[in-house]
CSV table of C-alpha atoms in Angstrom, one decimal:
chain,number,residue,atom,x,y,z
A,9,UNK,CA,1.0,-10.6,-9.8
A,10,UNK,CA,4.3,-9.2,-10.8
A,11,UNK,CA,7.2,-12.0,-10.5
A,12,UNK,CA,5.5,-15.1,-10.4
A,13,UNK,CA,5.0,-16.1,-13.9
A,14,UNK,CA,1.2,-16.2,-13.5
A,15,UNK,CA,-0.8,-14.5,-16.0
A,16,UNK,CA,0.0,-12.0,-18.7
A,17,UNK,CA,1.7,-8.8,-18.4
A,18,UNK,CA,-0.1,-5.4,-19.5
A,19,UNK,CA,0.8,-1.8,-19.5
A,20,UNK,CA,-1.7,0.7,-18.4
A,21,UNK,CA,-0.9,4.4,-18.2
A,22,UNK,CA,-2.9,6.9,-15.6
A,23,UNK,CA,-2.1,10.2,-15.1
A,24,UNK,CA,-1.8,11.7,-11.4
A,25,UNK,CA,-2.8,14.9,-10.3
A,26,UNK,CA,-0.3,17.3,-8.2
A,27,UNK,CA,-0.7,16.3,-4.8
A,28,UNK,CA,-1.4,12.9,-5.5
A,29,UNK,CA,0.0,10.0,-3.9
A,30,UNK,CA,0.7,6.8,-5.6
A,31,UNK,CA,1.4,3.9,-3.4
A,32,UNK,CA,3.2,0.5,-4.6
A,33,UNK,CA,3.6,-2.4,-2.3
A,34,UNK,CA,4.5,-5.8,-2.2
A,35,UNK,CA,2.1,-8.6,-0.7
A,36,UNK,CA,3.8,-8.5,2.9
A,37,UNK,CA,2.1,-5.2,3.2
A,38,UNK,CA,-1.1,-6.3,2.6
A,39,UNK,CA,-1.1,-10.1,3.5
A,40,UNK,CA,-1.6,-12.0,7.2
A,41,UNK,CA,-1.7,-15.7,8.2
A,42,UNK,CA,-5.5,-14.4,9.4
A,43,UNK,CA,-6.6,-12.5,6.1
A,44,UNK,CA,-6.0,-13.1,2.2
A,45,UNK,CA,-4.6,-10.4,0.2
A,46,UNK,CA,-7.8,-9.2,-0.9
A,47,UNK,CA,-8.8,-8.6,2.4
A,48,UNK,CA,-5.6,-6.6,2.9
A,49,UNK,CA,-5.8,-4.5,0.0
A,50,UNK,CA,-9.5,-3.4,1.2
A,51,UNK,CA,-8.2,-2.9,4.3
A,52,UNK,CA,-5.2,-0.5,3.3
A,53,UNK,CA,-7.1,1.0,0.7
A,54,UNK,CA,-9.7,2.1,3.7
A,55,UNK,CA,-7.3,3.5,6.0
A,56,UNK,CA,-5.6,5.7,2.7
A,57,UNK,CA,-9.0,6.8,2.0
A,58,UNK,CA,-9.3,7.8,5.6
A,59,UNK,CA,-5.8,9.4,5.6
A,60,UNK,CA,-7.1,11.5,2.6
A,61,UNK,CA,-10.2,12.6,4.5
A,62,UNK,CA,-8.1,13.5,7.3
A,63,UNK,CA,-5.3,15.6,4.8
A,64,UNK,CA,-2.9,13.1,6.4
A,65,UNK,CA,-2.0,10.9,3.4
A,66,UNK,CA,1.5,12.6,2.4
A,67,UNK,CA,4.4,10.5,2.0
A,68,UNK,CA,5.2,10.7,5.5
A,69,UNK,CA,2.2,9.7,6.7
A,70,UNK,CA,1.9,6.5,4.5
A,71,UNK,CA,5.2,5.4,5.8
A,72,UNK,CA,3.8,5.9,9.2
A,73,UNK,CA,1.0,4.1,8.7
A,74,UNK,CA,2.4,1.1,6.4
A,75,UNK,CA,4.9,0.5,9.3
A,76,UNK,CA,2.1,0.2,11.8
A,77,UNK,CA,0.5,-2.4,9.3
A,78,UNK,CA,3.8,-4.5,9.1
A,79,UNK,CA,5.6,-4.0,12.4
A,80,UNK,CA,4.1,-6.7,14.2
A,81,UNK,CA,5.8,-9.8,15.7
A,82,UNK,CA,3.7,-12.4,13.8
A,83,UNK,CA,4.4,-10.5,10.2
A,84,UNK,CA,7.1,-13.0,8.3
A,85,UNK,CA,7.1,-12.3,5.2
A,86,UNK,CA,9.4,-9.4,3.4
A,87,UNK,CA,7.4,-5.8,2.9
A,88,UNK,CA,8.4,-3.3,0.4
A,89,UNK,CA,6.7,-0.3,-0.8
A,90,UNK,CA,7.3,2.7,-2.7
A,91,UNK,CA,5.4,5.9,-2.1
A,92,UNK,CA,5.7,9.2,-4.7
A,93,UNK,CA,4.0,12.4,-4.6
A,94,UNK,CA,3.0,14.4,-7.5
A,95,UNK,CA,4.5,18.1,-7.3
A,96,UNK,CA,4.3,19.2,-10.9
């Protein structure tokens, strides 16, 4: 994980196509008291897949989805995300 000093760091390049949406996020988006990071990542992946299939995976849609996930009274961790759509 970035910023923890645990493990190594490797670089990787991936091509994204026009219209693709890239979502980068902190653990505060996917981790809760009742679920591990891995469970939260799986849930986010599922929600994003459903949104893509419904044609609702634009940046504004993803922001609304993430806000719904983190805007709860029991969240105490910070949450941040960067959402980018490839346009060219």
